[in-house]
Coordinates of C-alpha atoms and ligand atoms in Angstrom, one line a residue:
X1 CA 0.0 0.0 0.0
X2 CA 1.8 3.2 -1.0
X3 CA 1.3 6.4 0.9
X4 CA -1.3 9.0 -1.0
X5 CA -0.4 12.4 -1.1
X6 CA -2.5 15.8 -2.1
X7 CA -0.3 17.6 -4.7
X8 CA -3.6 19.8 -5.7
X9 CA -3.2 22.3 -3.4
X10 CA -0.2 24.2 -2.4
X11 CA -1.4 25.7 0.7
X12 CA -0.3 22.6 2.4
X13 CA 2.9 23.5 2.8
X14 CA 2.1 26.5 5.0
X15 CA -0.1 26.9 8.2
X16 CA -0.9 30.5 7.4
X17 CA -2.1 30.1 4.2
X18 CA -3.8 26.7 4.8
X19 CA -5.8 28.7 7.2
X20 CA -6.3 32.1 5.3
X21 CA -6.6 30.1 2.1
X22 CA -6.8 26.3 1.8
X23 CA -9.4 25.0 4.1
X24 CA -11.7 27.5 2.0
X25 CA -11.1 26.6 -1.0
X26 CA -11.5 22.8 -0.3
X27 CA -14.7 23.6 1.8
X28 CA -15.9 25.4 -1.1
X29 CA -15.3 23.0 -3.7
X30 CA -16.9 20.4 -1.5
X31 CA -20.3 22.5 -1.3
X32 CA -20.3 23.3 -4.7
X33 CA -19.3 20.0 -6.1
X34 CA -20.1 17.4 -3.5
X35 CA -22.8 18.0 -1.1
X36 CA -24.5 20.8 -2.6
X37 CA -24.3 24.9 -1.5
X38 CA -26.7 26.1 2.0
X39 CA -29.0 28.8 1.1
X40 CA -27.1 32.2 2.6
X41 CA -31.0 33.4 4.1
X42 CA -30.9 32.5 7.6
X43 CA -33.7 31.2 9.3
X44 CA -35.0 31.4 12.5
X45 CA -35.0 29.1 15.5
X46 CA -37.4 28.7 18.4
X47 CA -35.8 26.0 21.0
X48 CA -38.0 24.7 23.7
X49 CA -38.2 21.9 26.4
X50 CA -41.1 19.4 25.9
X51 CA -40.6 17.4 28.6
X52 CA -38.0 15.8 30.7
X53 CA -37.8 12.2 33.0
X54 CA -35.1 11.1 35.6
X55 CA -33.6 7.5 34.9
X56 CA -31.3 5.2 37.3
X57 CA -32.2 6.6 40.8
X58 CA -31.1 10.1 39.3
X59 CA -27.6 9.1 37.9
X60 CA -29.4 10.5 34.2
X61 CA -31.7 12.9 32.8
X62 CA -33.3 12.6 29.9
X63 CA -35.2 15.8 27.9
X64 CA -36.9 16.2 25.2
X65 CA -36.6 19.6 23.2
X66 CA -38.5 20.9 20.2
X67 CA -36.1 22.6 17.8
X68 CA -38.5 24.7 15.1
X69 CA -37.0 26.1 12.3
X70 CA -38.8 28.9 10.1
X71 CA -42.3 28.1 12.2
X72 CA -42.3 25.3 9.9
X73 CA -40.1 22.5 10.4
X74 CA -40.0 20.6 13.8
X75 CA -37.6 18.7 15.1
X76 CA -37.8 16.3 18.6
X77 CA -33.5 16.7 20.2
X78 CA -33.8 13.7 22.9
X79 CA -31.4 14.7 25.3
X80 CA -29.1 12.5 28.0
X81 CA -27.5 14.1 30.6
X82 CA -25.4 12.6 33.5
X83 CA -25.4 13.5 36.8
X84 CA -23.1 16.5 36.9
X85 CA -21.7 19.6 39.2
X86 CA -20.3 21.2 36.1
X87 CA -21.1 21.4 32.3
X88 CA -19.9 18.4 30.2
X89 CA -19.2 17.6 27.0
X90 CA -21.6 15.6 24.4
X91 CA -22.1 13.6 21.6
X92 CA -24.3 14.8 18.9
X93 CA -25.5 12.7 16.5
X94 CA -28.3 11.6 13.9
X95 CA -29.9 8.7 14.3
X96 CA -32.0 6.2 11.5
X97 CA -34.8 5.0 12.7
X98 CA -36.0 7.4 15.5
X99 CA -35.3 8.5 18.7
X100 CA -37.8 5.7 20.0
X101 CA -35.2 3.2 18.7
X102 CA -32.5 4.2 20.7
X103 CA -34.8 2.6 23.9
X104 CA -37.4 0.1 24.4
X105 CA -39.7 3.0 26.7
X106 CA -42.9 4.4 25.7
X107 CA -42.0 7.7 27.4
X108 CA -39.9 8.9 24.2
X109 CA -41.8 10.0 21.8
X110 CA -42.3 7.8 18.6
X111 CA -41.6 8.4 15.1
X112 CA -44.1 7.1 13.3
X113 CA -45.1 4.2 15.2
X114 CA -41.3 3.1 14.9
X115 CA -39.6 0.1 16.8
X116 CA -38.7 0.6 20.1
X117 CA -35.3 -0.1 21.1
X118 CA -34.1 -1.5 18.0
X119 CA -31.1 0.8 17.9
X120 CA -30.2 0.1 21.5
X121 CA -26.6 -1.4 20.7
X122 CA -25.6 1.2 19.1
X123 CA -26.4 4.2 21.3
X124 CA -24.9 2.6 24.0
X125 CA -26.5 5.6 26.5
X126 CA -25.6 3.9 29.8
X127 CA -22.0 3.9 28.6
X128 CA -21.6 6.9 27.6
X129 CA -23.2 8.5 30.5
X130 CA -20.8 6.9 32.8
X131 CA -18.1 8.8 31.4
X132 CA -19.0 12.1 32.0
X133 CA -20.7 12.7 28.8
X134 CA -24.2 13.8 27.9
X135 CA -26.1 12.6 24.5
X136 CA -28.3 14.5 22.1
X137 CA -29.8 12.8 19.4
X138 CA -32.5 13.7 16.4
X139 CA -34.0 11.6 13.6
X140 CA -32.3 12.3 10.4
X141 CA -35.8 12.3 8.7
X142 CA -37.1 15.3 11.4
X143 CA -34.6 17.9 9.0
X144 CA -34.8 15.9 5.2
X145 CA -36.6 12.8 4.4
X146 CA -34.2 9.9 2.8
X147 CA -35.8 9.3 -0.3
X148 CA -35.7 10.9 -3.8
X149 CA -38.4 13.6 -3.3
X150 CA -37.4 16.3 -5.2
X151 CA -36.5 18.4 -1.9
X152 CA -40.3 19.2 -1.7
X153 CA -40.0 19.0 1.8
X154 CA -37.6 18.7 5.1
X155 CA -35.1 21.8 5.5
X156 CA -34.7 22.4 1.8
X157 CA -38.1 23.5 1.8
X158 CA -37.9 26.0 5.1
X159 CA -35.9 28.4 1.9
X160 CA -38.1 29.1 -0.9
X161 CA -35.1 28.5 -3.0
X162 CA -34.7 28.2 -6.8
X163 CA -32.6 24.8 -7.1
X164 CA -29.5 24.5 -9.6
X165 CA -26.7 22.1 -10.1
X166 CA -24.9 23.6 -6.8
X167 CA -27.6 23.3 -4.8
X168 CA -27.6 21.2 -1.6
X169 CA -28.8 17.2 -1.3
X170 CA -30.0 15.6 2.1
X171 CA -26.8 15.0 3.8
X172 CA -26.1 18.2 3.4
X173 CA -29.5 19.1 4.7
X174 CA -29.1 16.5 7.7
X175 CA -25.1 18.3 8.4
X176 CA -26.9 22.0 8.9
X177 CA -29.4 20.6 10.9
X178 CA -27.0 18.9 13.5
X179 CA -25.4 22.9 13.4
X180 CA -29.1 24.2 14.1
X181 CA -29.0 22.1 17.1
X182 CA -25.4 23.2 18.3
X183 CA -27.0 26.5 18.2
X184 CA -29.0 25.9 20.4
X185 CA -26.9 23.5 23.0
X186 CA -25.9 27.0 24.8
X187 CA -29.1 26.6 26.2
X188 CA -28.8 23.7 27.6
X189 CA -27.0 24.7 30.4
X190 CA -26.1 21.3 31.8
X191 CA -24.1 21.4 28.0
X192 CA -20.7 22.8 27.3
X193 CA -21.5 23.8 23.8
X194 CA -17.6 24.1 23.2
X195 CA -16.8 21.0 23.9
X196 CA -19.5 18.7 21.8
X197 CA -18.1 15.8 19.3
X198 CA -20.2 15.1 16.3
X199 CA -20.8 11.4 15.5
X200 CA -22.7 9.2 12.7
X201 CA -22.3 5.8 11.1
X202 CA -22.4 4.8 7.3
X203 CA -24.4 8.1 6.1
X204 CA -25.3 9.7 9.2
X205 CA -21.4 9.5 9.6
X206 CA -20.5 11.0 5.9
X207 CA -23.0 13.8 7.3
X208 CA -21.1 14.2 10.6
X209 CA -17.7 14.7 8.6
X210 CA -19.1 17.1 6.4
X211 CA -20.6 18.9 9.4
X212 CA -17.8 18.9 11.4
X213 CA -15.4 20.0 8.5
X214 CA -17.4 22.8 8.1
X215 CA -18.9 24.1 11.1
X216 CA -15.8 24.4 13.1
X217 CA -17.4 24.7 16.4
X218 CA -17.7 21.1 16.3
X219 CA -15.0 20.5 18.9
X220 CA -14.4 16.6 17.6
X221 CA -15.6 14.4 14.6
X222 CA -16.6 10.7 14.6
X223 CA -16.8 9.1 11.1
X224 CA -18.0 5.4 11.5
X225 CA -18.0 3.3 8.8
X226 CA -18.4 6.1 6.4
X227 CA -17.3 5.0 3.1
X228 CA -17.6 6.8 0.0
X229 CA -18.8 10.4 -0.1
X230 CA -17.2 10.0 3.8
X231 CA -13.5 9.0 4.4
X232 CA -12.8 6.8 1.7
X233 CA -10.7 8.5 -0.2
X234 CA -13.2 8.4 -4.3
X235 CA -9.9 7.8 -6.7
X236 CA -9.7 4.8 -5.0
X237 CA -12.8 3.4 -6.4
X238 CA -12.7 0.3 -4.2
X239 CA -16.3 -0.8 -3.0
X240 CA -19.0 1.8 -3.9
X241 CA -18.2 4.4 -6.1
X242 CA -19.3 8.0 -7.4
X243 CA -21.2 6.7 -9.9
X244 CA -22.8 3.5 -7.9
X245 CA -24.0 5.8 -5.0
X246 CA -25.1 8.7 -7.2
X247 CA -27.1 6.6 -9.1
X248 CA -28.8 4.3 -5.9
X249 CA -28.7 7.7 -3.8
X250 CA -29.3 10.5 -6.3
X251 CA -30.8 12.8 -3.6
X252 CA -27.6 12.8 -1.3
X253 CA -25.3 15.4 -2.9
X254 CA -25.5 17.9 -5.1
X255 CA -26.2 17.5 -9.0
X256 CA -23.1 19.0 -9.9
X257 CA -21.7 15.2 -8.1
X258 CA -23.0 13.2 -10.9
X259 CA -20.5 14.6 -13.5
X260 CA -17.5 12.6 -11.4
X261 CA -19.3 9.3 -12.2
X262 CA -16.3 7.2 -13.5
X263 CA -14.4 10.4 -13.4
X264 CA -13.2 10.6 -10.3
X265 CA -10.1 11.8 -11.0
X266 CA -11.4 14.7 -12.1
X267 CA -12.2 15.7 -8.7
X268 CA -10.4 18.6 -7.4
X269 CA -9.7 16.8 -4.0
X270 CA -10.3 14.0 -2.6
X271 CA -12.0 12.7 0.6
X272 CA -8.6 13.2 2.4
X273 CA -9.1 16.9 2.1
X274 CA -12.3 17.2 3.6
X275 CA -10.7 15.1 6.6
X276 CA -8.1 17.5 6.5
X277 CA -10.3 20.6 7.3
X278 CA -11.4 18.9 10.9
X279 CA -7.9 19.9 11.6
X280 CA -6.3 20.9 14.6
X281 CA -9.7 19.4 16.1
X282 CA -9.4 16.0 16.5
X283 CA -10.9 13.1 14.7
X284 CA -11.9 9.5 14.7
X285 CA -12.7 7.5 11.6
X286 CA -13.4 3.9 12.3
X287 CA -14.2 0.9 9.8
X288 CA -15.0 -3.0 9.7
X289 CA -12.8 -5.6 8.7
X290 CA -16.2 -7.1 6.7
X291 CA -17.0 -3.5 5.3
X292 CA -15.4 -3.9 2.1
X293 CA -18.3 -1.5 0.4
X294 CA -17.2 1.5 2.9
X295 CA -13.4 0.2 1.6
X296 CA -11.5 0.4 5.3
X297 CA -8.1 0.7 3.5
X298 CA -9.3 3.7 1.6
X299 CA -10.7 5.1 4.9
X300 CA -7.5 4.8 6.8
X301 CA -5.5 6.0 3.8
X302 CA -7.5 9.7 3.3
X303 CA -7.0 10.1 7.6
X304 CA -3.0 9.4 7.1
X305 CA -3.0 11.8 3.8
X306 CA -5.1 14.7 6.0
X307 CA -1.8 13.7 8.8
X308 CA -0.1 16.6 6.6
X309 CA -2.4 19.5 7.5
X310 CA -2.1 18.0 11.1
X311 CA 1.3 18.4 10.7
X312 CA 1.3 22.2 10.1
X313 CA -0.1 22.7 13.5
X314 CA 2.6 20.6 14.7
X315 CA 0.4 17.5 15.8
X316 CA 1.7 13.8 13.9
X317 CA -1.7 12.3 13.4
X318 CA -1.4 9.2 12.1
X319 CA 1.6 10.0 9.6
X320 CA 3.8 6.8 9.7
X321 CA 1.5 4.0 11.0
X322 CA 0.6 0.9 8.6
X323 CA -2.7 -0.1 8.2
X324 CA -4.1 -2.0 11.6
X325 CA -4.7 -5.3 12.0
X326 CA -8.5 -6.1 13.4
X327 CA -9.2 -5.4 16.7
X328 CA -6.4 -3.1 16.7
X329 CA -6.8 0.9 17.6
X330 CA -4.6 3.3 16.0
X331 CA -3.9 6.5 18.6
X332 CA -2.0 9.6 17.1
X333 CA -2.1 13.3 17.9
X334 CA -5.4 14.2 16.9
X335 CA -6.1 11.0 14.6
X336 CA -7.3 8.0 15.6
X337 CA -8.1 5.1 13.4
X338 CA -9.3 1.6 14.0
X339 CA -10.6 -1.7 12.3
X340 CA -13.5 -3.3 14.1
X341 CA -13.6 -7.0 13.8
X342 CA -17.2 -7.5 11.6
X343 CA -19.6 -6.1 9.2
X344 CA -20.6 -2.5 8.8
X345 CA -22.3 -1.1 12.1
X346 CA -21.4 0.9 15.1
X347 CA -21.5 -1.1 18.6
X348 CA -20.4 -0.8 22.1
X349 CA -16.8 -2.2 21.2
X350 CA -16.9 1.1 18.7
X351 CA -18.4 3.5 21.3
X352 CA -15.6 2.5 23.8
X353 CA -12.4 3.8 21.6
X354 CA -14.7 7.1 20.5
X355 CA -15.2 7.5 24.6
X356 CA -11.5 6.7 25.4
X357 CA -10.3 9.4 22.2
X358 CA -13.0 11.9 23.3
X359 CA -11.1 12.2 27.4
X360 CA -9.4 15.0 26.1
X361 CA -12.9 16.8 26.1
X362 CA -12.9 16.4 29.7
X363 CA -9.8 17.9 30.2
X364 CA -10.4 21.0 28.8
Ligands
GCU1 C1 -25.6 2.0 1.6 C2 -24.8 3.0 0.9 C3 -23.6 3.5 1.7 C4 -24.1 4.0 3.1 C5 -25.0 2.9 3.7 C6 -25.7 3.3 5.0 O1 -24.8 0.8 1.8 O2 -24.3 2.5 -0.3 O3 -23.0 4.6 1.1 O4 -23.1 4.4 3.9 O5 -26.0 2.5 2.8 O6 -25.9 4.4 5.3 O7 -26.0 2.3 5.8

């Protein structure tokens, strides 16, 4: 496996101009050309508690906010805190199937009817609360529906906007709203809004590297099992591909995406860039060993690459490792890496390295 290197863009080679420069020119391309370009119009935000339970003789509280955008969209933020004297640090995250499925409890409120508890393994909450950390989590369908609808509806809709070939898809869509709720986390006073990792698996975890690339007040980024259109680096064109997931997924990035179908090396950077702009922050992208679609190696490969920009703020990342062997956790300064032994999926095993890599949130 040879090393990968940029060569596109020159502001690599210097800290200043990476930061006055760089990073905004690869953030750019990527909305213009990957995920699709957020209206400038702001909208407005109304953020209020619904309701709220106490779990485990006190040890947790759980909330429910309503996040409305424009008076128009609604959006239910189930909330975890621990038991704390001070403000802590949190996960944010999407989640699939509704914030029911993180629990088999009637108190949270259901998405249509939706399983309870079916997501329980991976939203390990007991866990997490344990160590100091507090959860906040929203159904990825509450800001953009996953299906090819023609952005009728979700937050594409809250704009009025005339669409063109720039114009944002839903994981776009999904990475603003997980912003809309950081806005709103200073509210939470039990929250340190500084000091909240964003998290997501497969595409919710594309969504949390685009979000945390570009909204830098993401303090950390978790990309699990992200694949293409996430950390795999596209030239690669191991497992899926531009082309395959444009054409299965035609409503998840932009239209201007489509033209790097079997073209990828047309792109103006690659996935490693985009990693690269969650620098100095630090960052965790994780694969399976059975996850050959999400292609681990080309994961692992577009984190080392984005070890450069690391580099100009004098952290090593994960510059001179070798690709892990399963099971085994790669820890640098401000990269970590691993391969999970199995198929594509994010479980407790998973949730333990992102808790052990996030303790520098606690120190802060
Ligand atoms: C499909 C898709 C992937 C995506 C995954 C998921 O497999 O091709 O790109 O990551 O779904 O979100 O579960």
């Amino acid at each position: 496996m040879g090393a990968f290197s940029y060569g596109q863009n020159d502001a690599l080679q210097d800290l200043k101009k990476w930061k006055s420069q760089g990073r905004r020119e690869v953030i750019d391309f990527f909305a213009r050309e990957v995920y699709g370009v957020v209206p400038a119009a702001k909208v407005s935000a109304k953020w209020k508690l619904d309701r709220e339970s106490v779990l485990a003789d006190g040890a947790i509280t759980r909330r429910e906010y309503l996040l409305s955008l424009a008076d128009q969209l609604e959006a239910r933020v189930l909330v975890y805190l621990p038991k704390s004297e001070k403000s802590v640090p949190a996960f944010l995250g999407l989640n699939f199937g509704g914030n029911q499925s993180l629990e088999d409890d009637e108190w949270i409120t259901s998405i249509k009817d939706g399983k309870r508890g079916s997501a329980a393994e991976r939203w390990p909450v007991q866990m997490i609360i344990s160590q100091g950390f507090a959860v906040v989590t929203v159904y990825c369908g509450d800001f953009d529906p996953d299906h090819d609808d023609q952005f009728q509806n979700g937050v594409h809709a809250l704009f009025g906007e005339k669409r063109d070939e720039e114009s944002w898809g839903t994981i776009s869509g999904w990475a603003w709203g997980l912003s809309r709720v950081l806005d709103q986390l200073s509210k939470v006073p039990e929250i340190d809004e500084d000091r909240v990792a964003v998290i997501g698996h497969s595409r919710l975890g594309k969504t949390a590297l685009w979000a945390g690339a570009f909204d830098e007040r993401f303090a950390m980024v978790v990309s699990n099992n992200s694949g293409c259109g996430g950390a795999a680096l596209s030239r690669r064109r191991q497992g899926e591909t531009v082309e395959k997931i444009n054409t299965r997924f035609p409503h998840w990035f932009s239209q201007s995406y489509k033209k790097f179908n079997n073209k990828e090396e047309d792109l103006l950077f690659d996935q490693d860039q985009l990693v690269a702009c969650v620098a100095p922050r630090p960052i965790y992208v994780a694969s399976a060993s059975e996850d050959s679609w999400a292609d681990p190696v080309g994961e692992f490969l577009s984190l080392q690459s984005a070890a450069s920009v690391y580099g100009l703020f004098g952290m090593k990342g994960l510059a001179d490792r070798e690709f892990p062997s399963p099971g085994e956790v790669l820890s640098g300064d401000g990269q970590w890496y691993h391969l999970r032994m199995g198929r594509h999926d994010i479980t407790p095993w998973d949730w333990e390295r992102y808790l052990k890599a996030a303790s520098l949130l606690k120190k802060k």
